[in-house]
N, CA and C atoms as an extended XYZ file, in Angstrom:
279
Properties=species:S:1:pos:R:3:atomname:S:1:resname:S:1:resid:I:1 pbc="F F F"
N       108.765      114.740      114.848 N   MET     1
C       107.935      115.905      115.026 CA  MET     1
C       106.500      115.430      115.239 C   MET     1
N       105.855      115.991      116.218 N   SER     2
C       104.468      115.626      116.506 CA  SER     2
C       103.509      116.546      115.746 C   SER     2
N       102.249      116.177      115.769 N   ARG     3
C       101.233      116.961      115.067 CA  ARG     3
C       101.155      118.398      115.598 C   ARG     3
N       101.136      118.614      116.929 N   PRO     4
C       101.120      119.997      117.432 CA  PRO     4
C       102.343      120.810      117.007 C   PRO     4
N       103.511      120.159      116.940 N   ASP     5
C       104.715      120.862      116.473 CA  ASP     5
C       104.573      121.279      115.017 C   ASP     5
N       104.016      120.398      114.220 N   LEU     6
C       103.789      120.706      112.813 CA  LEU     6
C       102.828      121.883      112.665 C   LEU     6
N       101.777      121.891      113.464 N   ILE     7
C       100.800      122.992      113.421 CA  ILE     7
C       101.472      124.305      113.808 C   ILE     7
N       102.301      124.284      114.850 N   LYS     8
C       103.004      125.501      115.283 CA  LYS     8
C       103.925      126.026      114.191 C   LYS     8
N       104.669      125.132      113.537 N   ARG     9
C       105.588      125.557      112.467 CA  ARG     9
C       104.831      126.150      111.284 C   ARG     9
N       103.710      125.523      110.924 N   LEU    10
C       102.912      126.056      109.815 CA  LEU    10
C       102.294      127.401      110.184 C   LEU    10
N       101.908      127.569      111.444 N   LYS    11
C       101.339      128.835      111.905 CA  LYS    11
C       102.384      129.948      111.825 C   LYS    11
N       103.620      129.628      112.161 N   ILE    12
C       104.703      130.622      112.079 CA  ILE    12
C       104.985      130.987      110.620 C   ILE    12
N       104.994      129.984      109.763 N   LYS    13
C       105.297      130.204      108.350 CA  LYS    13
C       104.159      130.918      107.612 C   LYS    13
N       102.913      130.625      108.016 N   HIS    14
C       101.739      131.221      107.372 CA  HIS    14
C       100.845      131.851      108.438 C   HIS    14
N       101.188      133.051      108.904 N   PRO    15
C       100.449      133.678      110.004 CA  PRO    15
C        99.004      134.068      109.661 C   PRO    15
N        98.681      134.157      108.373 N   LYS    16
C        97.305      134.526      107.995 CA  LYS    16
C        96.305      133.395      108.250 C   LYS    16
N        96.805      132.158      108.292 N   LEU    17
C        95.924      131.018      108.553 CA  LEU    17
C        95.754      130.839      110.052 C   LEU    17
N        94.518      130.518      110.466 N   ASN    18
C        94.327      130.250      111.892 CA  ASN    18
C        94.526      128.755      112.164 C   ASN    18
N        94.538      128.398      113.440 N   LYS    19
C        94.851      127.032      113.850 CA  LYS    19
C        93.849      126.024      113.277 C   LYS    19
N        92.581      126.368      113.239 N   ILE    20
C        91.545      125.463      112.724 CA  ILE    20
C        91.750      125.184      111.242 C   ILE    20
N        92.114      126.197      110.489 N   GLN    21
C        92.374      126.020      109.059 CA  GLN    21
C        93.584      125.112      108.838 C   GLN    21
N        94.623      125.317      109.616 N   ILE    22
C        95.833      124.492      109.486 CA  ILE    22
C        95.520      123.041      109.837 C   ILE    22
N        94.766      122.823      110.919 N   GLU    23
C        94.380      121.458      111.308 CA  GLU    23
C        93.555      120.799      110.215 C   GLU    23
N        92.664      121.554      109.597 N   SER    24
C        91.838      121.032      108.509 CA  SER    24
C        92.694      120.628      107.310 C   SER    24
N        93.686      121.431      106.981 N   ILE    25
C        94.586      121.128      105.868 CA  ILE    25
C        95.364      119.847      106.151 C   ILE    25
N        95.911      119.729      107.354 N   ILE    26
C        96.680      118.545      107.735 CA  ILE    26
C        95.799      117.303      107.705 C   ILE    26
N        94.587      117.412      108.279 N   ASP    27
C        93.667      116.273      108.303 CA  ASP    27
C        93.276      115.837      106.896 C   ASP    27
N        93.008      116.787      106.023 N   THR    28
C        92.642      116.481      104.642 CA  THR    28
C        93.796      115.801      103.914 C   THR    28
N        95.000      116.294      104.115 N   PHE    29
C        96.186      115.721      103.484 CA  PHE    29
C        96.358      114.257      103.876 C   PHE    29
N        96.337      113.991      105.180 N   PHE    30
C        96.554      112.619      105.628 CA  PHE    30
C        95.375      111.712      105.315 C   PHE    30
N        94.166      112.249      105.311 N   GLN    31
C        92.996      111.450      104.952 CA  GLN    31
C        93.051      111.046      103.484 C   GLN    31
N        93.537      111.935      102.621 N   SER    32
C        93.653      111.587      101.204 CA  SER    32
C        94.712      110.503      100.987 C   SER    32
N        95.796      110.545      101.750 N   ILE    33
C        96.800      109.481      101.671 CA  ILE    33
C        96.187      108.165      102.135 C   ILE    33
N        95.464      108.208      103.258 N   GLU    34
C        94.804      107.015      103.787 CA  GLU    34
C        93.830      106.410      102.780 C   GLU    34
N        93.010      107.261      102.162 N   ASP    35
C        92.013      106.783      101.197 CA  ASP    35
C        92.672      106.122       99.991 C   ASP    35
N        93.749      106.711       99.503 N   SER    36
C        94.456      106.133       98.361 CA  SER    36
C        95.043      104.772       98.711 C   SER    36
N        95.621      104.652       99.895 N   LEU    37
C        96.206      103.379      100.310 CA  LEU    37
C        95.136      102.313      100.532 C   LEU    37
N        93.956      102.723      101.007 N   LYS    38
C        92.855      101.767      101.167 CA  LYS    38
C        92.418      101.204       99.821 C   LYS    38
N        92.521      102.024       98.775 N   GLU    39
C        92.183      101.586       97.417 CA  GLU    39
C        93.362      100.884       96.744 C   GLU    39
N        94.422      100.654       97.500 N   LYS    40
C        95.650       99.997       97.037 CA  LYS    40
C        96.345      100.770       95.927 C   LYS    40
N        96.256      102.094       95.997 N   LYS    41
C        96.974      102.965       95.073 CA  LYS    41
C        98.214      103.507       95.778 C   LYS    41
N        99.264      103.721       95.037 N   SER    42
C       100.478      104.306       95.594 CA  SER    42
C       100.311      105.808       95.731 C   SER    42
N       101.013      106.388       96.701 N   VAL    43
C       101.011      107.834       96.900 CA  VAL    43
C       102.437      108.318       96.693 C   VAL    43
N       102.630      109.109       95.642 N   PHE    44
C       103.955      109.593       95.266 CA  PHE    44
C       104.065      111.066       95.625 C   PHE    44
N       105.012      111.407       96.507 N   LEU    45
C       105.274      112.794       96.878 CA  LEU    45
C       106.653      113.155       96.339 C   LEU    45
N       106.676      113.950       95.281 N   ARG    46
C       107.921      114.280       94.582 CA  ARG    46
C       108.935      114.905       95.548 C   ARG    46
N       110.144      114.395       95.506 N   GLY    47
C       111.209      114.902       96.351 CA  GLY    47
C       111.195      114.317       97.761 C   GLY    47
N       110.179      113.519       98.096 N   PHE    48
C       110.083      112.929       99.433 CA  PHE    48
C       110.096      111.413       99.369 C   PHE    48
N       109.136      110.830       98.648 N   GLY    49
C       109.107      109.385       98.530 CA  GLY    49
C       107.740      108.865       98.128 C   GLY    49
N       107.578      107.543       98.212 N   THR    50
C       106.356      106.872       97.794 CA  THR    50
C       105.859      105.956       98.908 C   THR    50
N       104.572      106.078       99.225 N   PHE    51
C       103.903      105.137      100.113 CA  PHE    51
C       103.177      104.139       99.222 C   PHE    51
N       103.293      102.857       99.534 N   TYR    52
C       102.605      101.857       98.739 CA  TYR    52
C       102.218      100.672       99.616 C   TYR    52
N       101.295       99.851       99.109 N   ILE    53
C       100.818       98.666       99.816 CA  ILE    53
C       101.554       97.446       99.285 C   ILE    53
N       102.059       96.625      100.188 N   LYS    54
C       102.686       95.368       99.791 CA  LYS    54
C       101.899       94.240      100.444 C   LYS    54
N       101.459       93.293       99.623 N   GLU    55
C       100.695       92.161      100.149 CA  GLU    55
C       101.658       91.086      100.634 C   GLU    55
N       101.503       90.679      101.877 N   ILE    56
C       102.316       89.622      102.478 CA  ILE    56
C       101.530       88.320      102.368 C   ILE    56
N       102.151       87.300      101.790 N   LYS    57
C       101.469       86.030      101.559 CA  LYS    57
C       101.115       85.336      102.866 C   LYS    57
N       100.101       84.468      102.788 N   ALA    58
C        99.741       83.637      103.934 CA  ALA    58
C       100.840       82.605      104.149 C   ALA    58
N       101.006       82.197      105.386 N   SER    59
C       102.053       81.229      105.694 CA  SER    59
C       101.499       80.150      106.612 C   SER    59
N       101.752       78.891      106.245 N   HIS    60
C       101.258       77.759      107.021 CA  HIS    60
C       102.331       77.113      107.882 C   HIS    60
N       103.578       77.437      107.656 N   ASN    61
C       104.649       76.701      108.318 CA  ASN    61
C       105.413       77.529      109.353 C   ASN    61
N       104.748       78.428      110.019 N   LEU    62
C       105.389       79.165      111.104 CA  LEU    62
C       105.268       78.372      112.400 C   LEU    62
N       106.243       78.515      113.261 N   ARG    63
C       106.208       77.794      114.535 CA  ARG    63
C       106.343       78.759      115.705 C   ARG    63
N       105.624       78.442      116.764 N   ASN    64
C       105.789       79.150      118.021 CA  ASN    64
C       107.085       78.616      118.633 C   ASN    64
N       108.078       79.461      118.868 N   PRO    65
C       109.358       78.961      119.359 CA  PRO    65
C       109.286       78.331      120.748 C   PRO    65
N       108.304       78.749      121.529 N   LYS    66
C       108.202       78.224      122.887 CA  LYS    66
C       107.596       76.820      122.919 C   LYS    66
N       106.515       76.615      122.125 N   THR    67
C       105.789       75.338      122.171 CA  THR    67
C       106.018       74.477      120.943 C   THR    67
N       106.659       74.999      119.926 N   ALA    68
C       106.893       74.311      118.651 CA  ALA    68
C       105.590       73.996      117.923 C   ALA    68
N       104.530       74.672      118.295 N   GLU    69
C       103.221       74.484      117.660 CA  GLU    69
C       103.190       75.223      116.326 C   GLU    69
N       102.574       74.618      115.301 N   LEU    70
C       102.437       75.271      114.000 CA  LEU    70
C       101.421       76.402      114.104 C   LEU    70
N       101.736       77.488      113.454 N   ILE    71
C       100.862       78.667      113.472 CA  ILE    71
C       100.530       79.041      112.031 C   ILE    71
N        99.277       79.421      111.798 N   TYR    72
C        98.860       79.898      110.484 CA  TYR    72
C        98.774       81.416      110.546 C   TYR    72
N        99.406       82.077      109.577 N   ARG    73
C        99.314       83.525      109.471 CA  ARG    73
C        98.629       83.852      108.149 C   ARG    73
N        97.445       84.463      108.189 N   PRO    74
C        96.736       84.783      106.945 CA  PRO    74
C        97.452       85.887      106.160 C   PRO    74
N        97.085       86.021      104.882 N   LYS    75
C        97.698       87.089      104.089 CA  LYS    75
C        97.242       88.433      104.642 C   LYS    75
N        98.103       89.421      104.465 N   ARG    76
C        97.793       90.744      104.985 CA  ARG    76
C        98.502       91.796      104.144 C   ARG    76
N        98.086       93.012      104.327 N   ASN    77
C        98.698       94.124      103.610 CA  ASN    77
C        99.558       94.932      104.568 C   ASN    77
N       100.697       95.399      104.072 N   LYS    78
C       101.578       96.253      104.855 CA  LYS    78
C       101.830       97.529      104.077 C   LYS    78
N       101.944       98.612      104.806 N   ILE    79
C       102.279       99.888      104.183 CA  ILE    79
C       103.794      100.009      104.169 C   ILE    79
N       104.323      100.330      103.018 N   ARG    80
C       105.763      100.496      102.847 CA  ARG    80
C       106.045      101.922      102.373 C   ARG    80
N       107.252      102.372      102.640 N   PHE    81
C       107.685      103.690      102.192 CA  PHE    81
C       109.037      103.548      101.520 C   PHE    81
N       109.150      104.106      100.338 N   ARG    82
C       110.418      104.129       99.604 CA  ARG    82
C       110.788      105.599       99.432 C   ARG    82
N       111.896      106.007      100.025 N   SER    83
C       112.290      107.413       99.940 CA  SER    83
C       112.845      107.726       98.555 C   SER    83
N       112.709      108.979       98.163 N   SER    84
C       113.200      109.398       96.850 CA  SER    84
C       114.723      109.555       96.902 C   SER    84
N       115.303      109.588       95.746 N   LYS    85
C       116.754      109.748       95.625 CA  LYS    85
C       117.188      111.077       96.258 C   LYS    85
N       116.428      112.130       95.987 N   LYS    86
C       116.742      113.457       96.505 CA  LYS    86
C       116.692      113.472       98.040 C   LYS    86
N       115.695      112.803       98.608 N   PHE    87
C       115.540      112.747      100.060 CA  PHE    87
C       116.680      111.953      100.699 C   PHE    87
N       117.058      110.845      100.067 N   LYS    88
C       118.179      110.038      100.571 CA  LYS    88
C       119.469      110.851      100.576 C   LYS    88
N       119.704      111.605       99.516 N   GLU    89
C       120.904      112.440       99.431 CA  GLU    89
C       120.896      113.496      100.524 C   GLU    89
N       119.744      114.086      100.784 N   PHE    90
C       119.618      115.113      101.806 CA  PHE    90
C       119.905      114.541      103.196 C   PHE    90
N       119.390      113.353      103.478 N   ILE    91
C       119.581      112.720      104.790 CA  ILE    91
C       121.031      112.265      104.993 C   ILE    91
N       121.686      111.825      103.935 N   ASN    92
C       123.037      111.264      104.042 CA  ASN    92
C       124.142      112.285      103.782 C   ASN    92
N       123.891      113.535      104.000 N   LEU    93
C       124.937      114.550      103.803 CA  LEU    93
C       126.007      114.449      104.858 C   LEU    93
C-alpha cells in the first residue's frame, strides 16, 4: 500500500478529517518512529511488531569476488523488524 492509498483509506474511515490533517498525522507518526530509531530506541507497536536497530560489526576479511581484493566494511546500523505473535498468526491463516 502506498502513502496516497493510506490517505484515501483513512479519509473514507474518518470523513470529518481533511486530507491535510490526515497527512500531518501520518507524517508525525513516521517521524516519531524515525526519531526513536535515531536515538537507538526500539519502537513497539502492540499487535503489529517491533522496529529496532541492530549494529553490524566491522569486517576486515571480505573479498571482492571478481578481483579477490580485500575489502573493509565499517560497522553500521541496520533497521530490523520483528513481527508480533498475533500478526504472524493473522498472516499465516
